[in-house]
Short mmCIF file of C-alpha atoms in Angstrom, two decimals:
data_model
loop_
_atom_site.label_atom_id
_atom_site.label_comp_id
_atom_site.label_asym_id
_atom_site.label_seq_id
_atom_site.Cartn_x
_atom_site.Cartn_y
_atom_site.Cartn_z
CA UNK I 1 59.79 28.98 1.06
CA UNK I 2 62.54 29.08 -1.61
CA UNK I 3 65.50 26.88 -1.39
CA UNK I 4 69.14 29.25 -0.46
CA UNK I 5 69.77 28.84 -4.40
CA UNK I 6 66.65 30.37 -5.33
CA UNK I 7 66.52 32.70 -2.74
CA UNK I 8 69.93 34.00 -4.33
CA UNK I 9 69.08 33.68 -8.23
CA UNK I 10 66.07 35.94 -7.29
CA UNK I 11 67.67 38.31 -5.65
CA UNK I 12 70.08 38.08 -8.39
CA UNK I 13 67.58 38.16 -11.17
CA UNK I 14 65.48 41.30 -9.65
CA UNK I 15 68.91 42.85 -8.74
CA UNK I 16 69.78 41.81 -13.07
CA UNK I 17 66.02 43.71 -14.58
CA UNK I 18 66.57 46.67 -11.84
CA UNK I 19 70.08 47.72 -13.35
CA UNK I 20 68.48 47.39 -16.84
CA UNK I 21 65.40 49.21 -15.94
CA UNK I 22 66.73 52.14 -14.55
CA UNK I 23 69.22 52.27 -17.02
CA UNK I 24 66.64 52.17 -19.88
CA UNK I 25 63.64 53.73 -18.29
CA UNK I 26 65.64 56.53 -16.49
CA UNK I 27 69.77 57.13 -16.79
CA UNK I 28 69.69 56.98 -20.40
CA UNK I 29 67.37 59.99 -20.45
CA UNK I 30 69.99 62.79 -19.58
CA UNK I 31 72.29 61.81 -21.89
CA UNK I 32 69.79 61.24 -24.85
CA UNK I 33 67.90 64.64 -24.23
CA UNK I 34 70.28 66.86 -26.15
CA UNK I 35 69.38 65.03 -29.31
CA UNK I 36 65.62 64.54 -28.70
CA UNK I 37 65.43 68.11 -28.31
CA UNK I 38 67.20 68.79 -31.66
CA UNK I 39 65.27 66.40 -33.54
CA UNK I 40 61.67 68.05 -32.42
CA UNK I 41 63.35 71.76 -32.49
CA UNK I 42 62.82 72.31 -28.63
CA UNK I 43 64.61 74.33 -26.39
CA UNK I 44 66.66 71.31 -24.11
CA UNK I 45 64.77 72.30 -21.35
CA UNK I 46 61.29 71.84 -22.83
CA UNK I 47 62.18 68.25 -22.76
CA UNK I 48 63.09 67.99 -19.09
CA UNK I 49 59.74 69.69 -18.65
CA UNK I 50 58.23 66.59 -20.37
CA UNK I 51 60.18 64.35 -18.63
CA UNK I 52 59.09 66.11 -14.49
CA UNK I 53 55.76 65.77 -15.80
CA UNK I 54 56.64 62.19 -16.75
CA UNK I 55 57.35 61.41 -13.41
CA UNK I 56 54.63 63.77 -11.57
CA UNK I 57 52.08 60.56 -13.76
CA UNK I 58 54.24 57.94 -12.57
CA UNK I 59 53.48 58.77 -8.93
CA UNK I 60 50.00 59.73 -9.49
CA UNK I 61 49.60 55.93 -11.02
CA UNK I 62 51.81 54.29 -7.86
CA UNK I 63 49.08 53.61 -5.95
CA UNK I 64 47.01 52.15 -8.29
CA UNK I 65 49.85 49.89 -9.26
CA UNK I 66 50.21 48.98 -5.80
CA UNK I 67 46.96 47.58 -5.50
CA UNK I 68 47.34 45.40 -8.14
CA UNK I 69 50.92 44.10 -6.93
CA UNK I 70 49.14 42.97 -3.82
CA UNK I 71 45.92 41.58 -5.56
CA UNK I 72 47.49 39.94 -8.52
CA UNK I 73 50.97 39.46 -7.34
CA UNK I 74 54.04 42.08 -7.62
CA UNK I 75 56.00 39.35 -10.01
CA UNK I 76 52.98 39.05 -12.72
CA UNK I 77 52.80 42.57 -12.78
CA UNK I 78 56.41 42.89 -13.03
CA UNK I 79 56.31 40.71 -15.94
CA UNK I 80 53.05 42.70 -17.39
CA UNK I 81 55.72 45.94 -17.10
CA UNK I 82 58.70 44.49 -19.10
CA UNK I 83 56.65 43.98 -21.88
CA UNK I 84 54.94 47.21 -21.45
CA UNK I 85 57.93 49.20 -21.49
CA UNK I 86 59.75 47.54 -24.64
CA UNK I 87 56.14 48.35 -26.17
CA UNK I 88 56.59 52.10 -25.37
CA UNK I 89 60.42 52.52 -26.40
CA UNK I 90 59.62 51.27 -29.81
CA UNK I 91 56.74 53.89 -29.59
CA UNK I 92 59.03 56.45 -28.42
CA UNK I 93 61.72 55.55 -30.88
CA UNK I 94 58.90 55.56 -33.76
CA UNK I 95 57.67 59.14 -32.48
CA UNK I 96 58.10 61.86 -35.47
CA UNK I 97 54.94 64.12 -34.22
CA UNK I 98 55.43 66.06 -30.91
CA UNK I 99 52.03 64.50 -29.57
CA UNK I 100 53.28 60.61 -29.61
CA UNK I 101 56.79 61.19 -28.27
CA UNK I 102 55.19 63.27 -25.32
CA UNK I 103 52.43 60.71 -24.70
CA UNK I 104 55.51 57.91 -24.66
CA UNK I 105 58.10 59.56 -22.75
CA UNK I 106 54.95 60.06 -19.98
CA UNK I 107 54.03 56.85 -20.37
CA UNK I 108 57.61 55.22 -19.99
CA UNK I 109 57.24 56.70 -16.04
CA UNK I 110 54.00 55.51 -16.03
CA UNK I 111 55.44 51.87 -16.80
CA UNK I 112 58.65 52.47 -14.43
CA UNK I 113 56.04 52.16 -11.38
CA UNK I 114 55.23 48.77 -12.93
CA UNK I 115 58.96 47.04 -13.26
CA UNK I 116 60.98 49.27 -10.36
CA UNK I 117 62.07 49.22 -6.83
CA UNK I 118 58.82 49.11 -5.45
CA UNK I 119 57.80 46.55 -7.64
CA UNK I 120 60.95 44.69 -7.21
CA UNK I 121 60.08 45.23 -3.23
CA UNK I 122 56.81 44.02 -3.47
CA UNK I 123 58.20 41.07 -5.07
CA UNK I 124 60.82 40.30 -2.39
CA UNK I 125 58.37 40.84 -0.27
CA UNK I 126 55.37 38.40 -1.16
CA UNK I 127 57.93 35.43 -1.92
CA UNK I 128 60.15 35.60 0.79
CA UNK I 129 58.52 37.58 3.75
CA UNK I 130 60.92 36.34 6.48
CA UNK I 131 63.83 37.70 4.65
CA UNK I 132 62.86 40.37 2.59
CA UNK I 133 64.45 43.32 4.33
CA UNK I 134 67.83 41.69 4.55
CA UNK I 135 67.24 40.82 0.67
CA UNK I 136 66.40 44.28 -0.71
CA UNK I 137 69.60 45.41 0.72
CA UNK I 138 71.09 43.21 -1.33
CA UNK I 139 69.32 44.11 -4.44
CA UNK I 140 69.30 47.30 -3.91
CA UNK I 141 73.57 46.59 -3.66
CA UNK I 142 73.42 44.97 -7.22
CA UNK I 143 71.01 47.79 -8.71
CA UNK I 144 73.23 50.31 -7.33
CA UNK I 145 75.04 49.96 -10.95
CA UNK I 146 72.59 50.74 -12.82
CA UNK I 147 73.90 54.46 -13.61
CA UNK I 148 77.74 53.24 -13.27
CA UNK I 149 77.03 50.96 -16.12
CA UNK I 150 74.25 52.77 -17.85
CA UNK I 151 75.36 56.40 -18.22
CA UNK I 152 78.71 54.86 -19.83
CA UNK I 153 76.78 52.45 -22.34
CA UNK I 154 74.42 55.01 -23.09
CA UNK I 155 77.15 57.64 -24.30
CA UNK I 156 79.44 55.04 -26.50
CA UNK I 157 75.96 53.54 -28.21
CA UNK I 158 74.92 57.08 -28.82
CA UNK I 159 78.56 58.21 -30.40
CA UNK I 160 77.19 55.71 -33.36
CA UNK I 161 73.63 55.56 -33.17
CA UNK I 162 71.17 57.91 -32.91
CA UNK I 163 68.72 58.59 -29.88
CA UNK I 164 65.75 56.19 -31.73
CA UNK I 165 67.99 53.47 -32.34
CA UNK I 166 69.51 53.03 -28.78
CA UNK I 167 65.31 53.12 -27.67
CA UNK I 168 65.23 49.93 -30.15
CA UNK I 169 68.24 48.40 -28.32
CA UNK I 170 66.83 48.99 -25.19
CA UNK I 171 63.77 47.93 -25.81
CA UNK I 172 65.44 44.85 -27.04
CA UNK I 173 66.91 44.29 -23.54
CA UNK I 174 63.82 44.48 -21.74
CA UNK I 175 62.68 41.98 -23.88
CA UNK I 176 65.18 39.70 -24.14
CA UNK I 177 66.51 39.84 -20.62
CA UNK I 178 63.63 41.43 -17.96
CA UNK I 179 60.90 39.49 -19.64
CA UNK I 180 61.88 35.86 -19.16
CA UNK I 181 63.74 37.13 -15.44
CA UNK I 182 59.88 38.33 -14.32
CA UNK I 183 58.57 34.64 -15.82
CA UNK I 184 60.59 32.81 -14.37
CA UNK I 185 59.99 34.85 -10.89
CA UNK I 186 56.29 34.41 -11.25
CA UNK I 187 56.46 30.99 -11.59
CA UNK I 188 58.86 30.75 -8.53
CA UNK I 189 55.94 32.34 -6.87
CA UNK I 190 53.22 30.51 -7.71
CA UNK I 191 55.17 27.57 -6.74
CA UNK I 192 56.04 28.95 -3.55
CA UNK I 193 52.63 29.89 -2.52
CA UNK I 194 50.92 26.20 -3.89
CA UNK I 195 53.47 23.84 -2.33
CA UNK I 196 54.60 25.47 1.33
CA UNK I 197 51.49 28.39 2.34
CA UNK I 198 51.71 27.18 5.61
CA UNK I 199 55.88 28.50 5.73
CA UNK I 200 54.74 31.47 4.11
CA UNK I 201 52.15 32.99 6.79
CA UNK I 202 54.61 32.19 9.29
CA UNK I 203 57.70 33.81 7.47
CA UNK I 204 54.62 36.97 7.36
CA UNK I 205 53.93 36.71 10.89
CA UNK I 206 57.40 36.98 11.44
CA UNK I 207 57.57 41.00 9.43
CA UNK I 208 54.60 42.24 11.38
CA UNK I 209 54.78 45.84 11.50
CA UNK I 210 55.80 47.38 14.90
CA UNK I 211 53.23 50.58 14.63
CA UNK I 212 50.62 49.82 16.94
CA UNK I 213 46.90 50.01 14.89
CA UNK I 214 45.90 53.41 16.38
CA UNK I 215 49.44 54.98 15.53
CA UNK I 216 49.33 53.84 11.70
CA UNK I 217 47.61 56.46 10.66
CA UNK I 218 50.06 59.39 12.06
CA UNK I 219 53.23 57.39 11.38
CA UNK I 220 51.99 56.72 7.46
CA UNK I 221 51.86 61.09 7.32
CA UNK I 222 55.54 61.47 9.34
CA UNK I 223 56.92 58.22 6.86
CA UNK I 224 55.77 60.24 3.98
CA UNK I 225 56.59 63.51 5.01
CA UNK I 226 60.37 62.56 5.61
CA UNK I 227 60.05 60.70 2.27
CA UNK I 228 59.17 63.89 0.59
CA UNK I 229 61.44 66.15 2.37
CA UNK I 230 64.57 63.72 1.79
CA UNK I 231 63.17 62.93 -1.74
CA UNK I 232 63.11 66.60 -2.91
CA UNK I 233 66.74 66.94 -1.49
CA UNK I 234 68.05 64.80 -3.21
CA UNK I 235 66.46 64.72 -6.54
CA UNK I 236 67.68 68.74 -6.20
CA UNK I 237 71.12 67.57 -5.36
CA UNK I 238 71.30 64.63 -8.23
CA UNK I 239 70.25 66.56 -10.65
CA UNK I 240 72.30 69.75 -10.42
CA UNK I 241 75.56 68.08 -9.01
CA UNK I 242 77.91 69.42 -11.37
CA UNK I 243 76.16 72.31 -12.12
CA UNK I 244 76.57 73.11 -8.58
CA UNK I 245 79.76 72.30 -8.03
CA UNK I 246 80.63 74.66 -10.52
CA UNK I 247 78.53 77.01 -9.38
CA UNK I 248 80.57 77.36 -5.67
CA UNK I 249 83.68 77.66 -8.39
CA UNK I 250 85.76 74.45 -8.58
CA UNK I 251 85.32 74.72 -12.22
CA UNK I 252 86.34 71.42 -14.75
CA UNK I 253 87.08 69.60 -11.39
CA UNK I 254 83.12 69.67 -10.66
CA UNK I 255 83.04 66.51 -12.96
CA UNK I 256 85.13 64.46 -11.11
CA UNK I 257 84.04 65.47 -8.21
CA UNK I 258 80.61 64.51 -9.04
CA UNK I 259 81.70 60.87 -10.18
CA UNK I 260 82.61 60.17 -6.59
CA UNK I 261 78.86 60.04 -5.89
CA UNK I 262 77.98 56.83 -7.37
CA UNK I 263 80.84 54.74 -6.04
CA UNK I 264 79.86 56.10 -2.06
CA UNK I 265 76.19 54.79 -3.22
CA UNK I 266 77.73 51.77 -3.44
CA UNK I 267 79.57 51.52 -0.75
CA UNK I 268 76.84 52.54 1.87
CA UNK I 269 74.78 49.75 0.59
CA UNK I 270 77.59 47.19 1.04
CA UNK I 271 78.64 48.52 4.61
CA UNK I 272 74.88 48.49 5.49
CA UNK I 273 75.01 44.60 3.74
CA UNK I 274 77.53 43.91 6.21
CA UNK I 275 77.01 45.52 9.31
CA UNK I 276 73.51 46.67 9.39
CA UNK I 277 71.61 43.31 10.44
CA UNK I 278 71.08 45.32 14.05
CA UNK I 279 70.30 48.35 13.36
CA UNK I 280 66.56 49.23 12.53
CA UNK I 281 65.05 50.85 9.33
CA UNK I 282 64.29 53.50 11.31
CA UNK I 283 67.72 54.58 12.46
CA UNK I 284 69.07 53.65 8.82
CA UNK I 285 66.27 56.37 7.35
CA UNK I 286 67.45 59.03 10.07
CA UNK I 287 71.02 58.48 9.15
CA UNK I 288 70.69 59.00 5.32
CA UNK I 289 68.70 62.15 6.06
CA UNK I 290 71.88 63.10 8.26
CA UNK I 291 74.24 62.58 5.37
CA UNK I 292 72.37 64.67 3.26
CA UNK I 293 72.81 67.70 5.70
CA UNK I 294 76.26 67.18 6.45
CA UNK I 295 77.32 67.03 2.76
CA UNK I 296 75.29 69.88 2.12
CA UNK I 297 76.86 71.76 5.41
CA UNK I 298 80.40 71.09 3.89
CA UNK I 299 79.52 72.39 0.69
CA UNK I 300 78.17 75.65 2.27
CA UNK I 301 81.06 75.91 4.41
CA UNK I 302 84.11 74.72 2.12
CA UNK I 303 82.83 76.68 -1.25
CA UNK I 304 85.67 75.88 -4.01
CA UNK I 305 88.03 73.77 -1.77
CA UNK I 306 88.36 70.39 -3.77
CA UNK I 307 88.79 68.47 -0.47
CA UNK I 308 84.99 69.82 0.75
CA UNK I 309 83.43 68.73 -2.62
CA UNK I 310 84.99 65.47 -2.64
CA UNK I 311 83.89 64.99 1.36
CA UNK I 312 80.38 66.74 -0.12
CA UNK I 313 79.72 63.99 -2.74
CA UNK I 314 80.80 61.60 -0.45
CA UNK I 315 78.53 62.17 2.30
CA UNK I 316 75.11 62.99 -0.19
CA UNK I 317 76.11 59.24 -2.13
CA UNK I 318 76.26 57.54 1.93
CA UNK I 319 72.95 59.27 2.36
CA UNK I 320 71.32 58.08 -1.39
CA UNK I 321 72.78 54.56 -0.83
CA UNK I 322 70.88 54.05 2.60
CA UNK I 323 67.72 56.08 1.04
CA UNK I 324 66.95 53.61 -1.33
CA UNK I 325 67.12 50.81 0.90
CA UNK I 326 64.88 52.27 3.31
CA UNK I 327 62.64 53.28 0.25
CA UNK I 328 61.91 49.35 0.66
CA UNK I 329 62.28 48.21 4.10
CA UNK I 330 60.84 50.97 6.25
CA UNK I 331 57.28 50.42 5.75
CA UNK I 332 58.27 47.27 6.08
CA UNK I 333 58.95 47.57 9.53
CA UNK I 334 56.73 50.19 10.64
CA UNK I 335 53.15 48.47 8.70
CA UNK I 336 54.45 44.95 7.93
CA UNK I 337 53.43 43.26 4.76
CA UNK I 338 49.75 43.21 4.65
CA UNK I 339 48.83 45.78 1.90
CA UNK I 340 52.59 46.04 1.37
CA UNK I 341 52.56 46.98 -2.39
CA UNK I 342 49.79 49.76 -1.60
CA UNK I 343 51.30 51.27 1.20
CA UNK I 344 54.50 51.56 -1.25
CA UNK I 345 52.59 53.19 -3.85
CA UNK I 346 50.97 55.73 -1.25
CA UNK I 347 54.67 56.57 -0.31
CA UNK I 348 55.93 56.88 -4.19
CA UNK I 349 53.06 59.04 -4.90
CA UNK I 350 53.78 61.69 -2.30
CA UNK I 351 57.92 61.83 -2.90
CA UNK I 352 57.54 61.42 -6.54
CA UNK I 353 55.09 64.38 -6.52
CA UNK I 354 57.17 66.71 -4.71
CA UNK I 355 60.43 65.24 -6.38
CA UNK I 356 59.37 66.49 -9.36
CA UNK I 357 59.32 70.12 -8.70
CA UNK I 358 62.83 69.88 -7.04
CA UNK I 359 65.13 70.45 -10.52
CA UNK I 360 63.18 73.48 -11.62
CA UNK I 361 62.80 75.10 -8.09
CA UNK I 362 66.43 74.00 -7.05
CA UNK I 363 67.65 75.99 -10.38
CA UNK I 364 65.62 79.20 -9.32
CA UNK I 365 67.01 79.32 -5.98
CA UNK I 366 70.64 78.79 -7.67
CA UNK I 367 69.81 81.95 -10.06
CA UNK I 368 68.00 83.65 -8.02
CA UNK I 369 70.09 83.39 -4.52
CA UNK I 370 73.20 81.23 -5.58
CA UNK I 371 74.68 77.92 -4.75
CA UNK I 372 74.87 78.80 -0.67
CA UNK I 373 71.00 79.88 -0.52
CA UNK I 374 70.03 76.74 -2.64
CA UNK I 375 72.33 74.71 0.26
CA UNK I 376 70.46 75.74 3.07
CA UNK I 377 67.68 75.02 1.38
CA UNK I 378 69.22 71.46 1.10
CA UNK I 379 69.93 71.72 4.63
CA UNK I 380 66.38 72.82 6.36
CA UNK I 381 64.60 69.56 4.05
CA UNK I 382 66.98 67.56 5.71
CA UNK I 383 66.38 68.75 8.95
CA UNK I 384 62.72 68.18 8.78
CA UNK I 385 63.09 64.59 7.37
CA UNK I 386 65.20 63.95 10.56
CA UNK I 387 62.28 65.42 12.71
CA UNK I 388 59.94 63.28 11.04
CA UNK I 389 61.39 60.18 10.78
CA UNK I 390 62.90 60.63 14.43
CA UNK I 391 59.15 61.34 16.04
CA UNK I 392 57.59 58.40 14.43
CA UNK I 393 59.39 56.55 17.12
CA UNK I 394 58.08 58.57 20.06
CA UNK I 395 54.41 56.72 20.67
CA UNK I 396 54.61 53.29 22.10
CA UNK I 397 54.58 50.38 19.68
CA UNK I 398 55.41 46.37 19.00
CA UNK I 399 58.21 44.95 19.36
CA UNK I 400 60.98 44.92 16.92
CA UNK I 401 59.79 41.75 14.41
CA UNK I 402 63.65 41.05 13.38
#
């Protein structure tokens, strides 16, 4: 096994190429849109219709990609990736026909399945099995900045430089940062797995899944089914925060209001870092589906009083923050790590498919019904992720591995 101090600078390191990837590979996009859409000549939404089908391909790939993280190793492909996607933002940047910067834009999702959380997961997972779900609360604390420091960046580089040169900047950073990080992680690995294989079955004996073998089966469909339920939700309710806001009347304050979001991301996974040794995956999954009803209760209840927004971003931001850790350490738990990197890419495939469709069916239930309708919407999704996730502990099973 790693030493503490390597344990940490990996962590650290995957924690480092997460904040950079989703900041390149995915914040960046919102703000850039605007002027990617005035360069081709495209209505702004044409371009977020590029970029749902961009994702729709990166879960249709996640699979695929899982099987090689757990064949060739989640760190080499990681590595593969970082390359990969400086490759493709040059492409995109370079794109002056409508055919190329489509094909890039799809393929920079395609590549996000390689470099990721599941990835990162995977990762965590094959070089330090006895701690990984402790350890991808912790990087999922650090990556937690990613928009906080991203969204920011983005804006100021793009008040000098236009959309094609920040893609050469960023491709730059994957290059010059997530490259050598992923290098230096495979090597870690291979060094790991060559010196001390006899601590590293035991640390995997140690994570073995708690669904019994004739149970896997049903509690894969209920784990993916509350995935997809939660994952819609809240790719509904991230995308059209402010818009939403604004749309139950609180006006400029639905900015502000919508900031708050981040920071409670945050803080969930840092409570959770703290406290939540004890409490199982499963609980943690059922709580952040909770959240998500609650805030979306308030908000249905409260309309335009500013203290029900700010207790409505609060409460979806607890729920995201404890979402993406059990993105990671619920299957985990439930399968164990055999076939880890698969059974994540089963998982991504299924809530990145439905994810997709949530902006553009979110904003026809806004137009068509208003902000309350789209709510309870919100509302019944989270509901049904609580039922799922809740009867996947109903059949008997192992004991708890932790």
């Amino acid at each position: 096994m790693p030493t503490p101090r390597n344990r940490a600078f990996l962590v650290f390191g995957l924690g480092l190429t997460q904040i950079i990837g989703y900041g390149t590979l995915y914040y960046s996009f919102s703000i850039l849109a605007p002027d990617m859409a005035a360069d081709f000549g495209w209505p702004v939404e044409a371009v977020f219709g590029i970029f749902s089908a961009s994702l729709l391909a990166g879960g249709l790939v996640a699979p695929r990609v899982g099987r090689w993280m757990d064949r060739y190793g989640a760190s080499r492909v990681m590595t593969i990736g970082s390359a990969a996607a400086a490759v493709i933002l040059i492409i995109c940047a370079s794109a002056f026909n409508a055919a190329t910067y489509v094909a890039g834009i799809v393929a920079i999702e395609i590549v996000s399945a390689l470099v990721l959380y599941n990835a990162a997961f995977a990762t965590l997972v094959q070089i330090i099995p006895g701690n990984a779900q402790r350890s991808i609360t912790h990087l999922t604390l650090i990556a937690g900045f990613a928009s906080t420091i991203f969204w920011p960046v983005t804006v100021e580089l793009h008040h000098y430089l236009s959309w094609r040169e920040v893609y050469l900047i960023f491709a730059a950073l994957n290059l010059a940062v997530c490259l050598p990080v992923h290098l230096w992680i495979t090597r870690m690995s291979r060094l790991t797995a060559s010196t001390n294989p006899a601590s590293k079955l035991a640390g995997i004996e140690a994570t073995g899944g708690i669904v019994l073998a004739e149970h896997r089966r049903r509690a894969f469909l209920l784990t993916a089914t509350g995935f997809a339920l939660q994952g819609f939700a809240l790719a509904a309710l991230l995308f059209h925060m402010v818009p939403l806001l604004g749309a139950v009347g609180l006006g400029a304050s639905a900015v502000l209001v919508g900031t708050l979001f981040g920071p409670a991301q945050v803080l969930s996974r840092f409570t959770n870092m703290l406290l939540g040794r004890n409490i199982s995956p499963l609980v943690l999954a059922i709580l952040s589906a909770a959240f998500i009803v609650c805030g979306a209760s308030v908000l249905i209840v409260s309309g335009d009083w500013i203290a029900g927004a700010i207790l409505f971003a609060l409460l979806v931001g607890l729920g995201s923050g404890l979402a993406s850790i059990v993105q990671g350490s619920l299957p985990l738990f439930l399968f164990g790590p055999s076939g880890y990197g698969e059974m994540l890419g089963k998982l991504a495939a299924v809530r990145l498919a439905v994810s997709a469709a949530a902006p553009f069916a979110f904003a026809v239930l806004i137009e068509q019904g208003g902000a309350r309708v789209a709510l309870s919407a919100v509302v019944v999704l989270g509901i049904g992720a609580i039922v799922a996730f809740t009867a996947i502990g109903r059949w008997p099973r192992h004991a708890d591995p932790r």
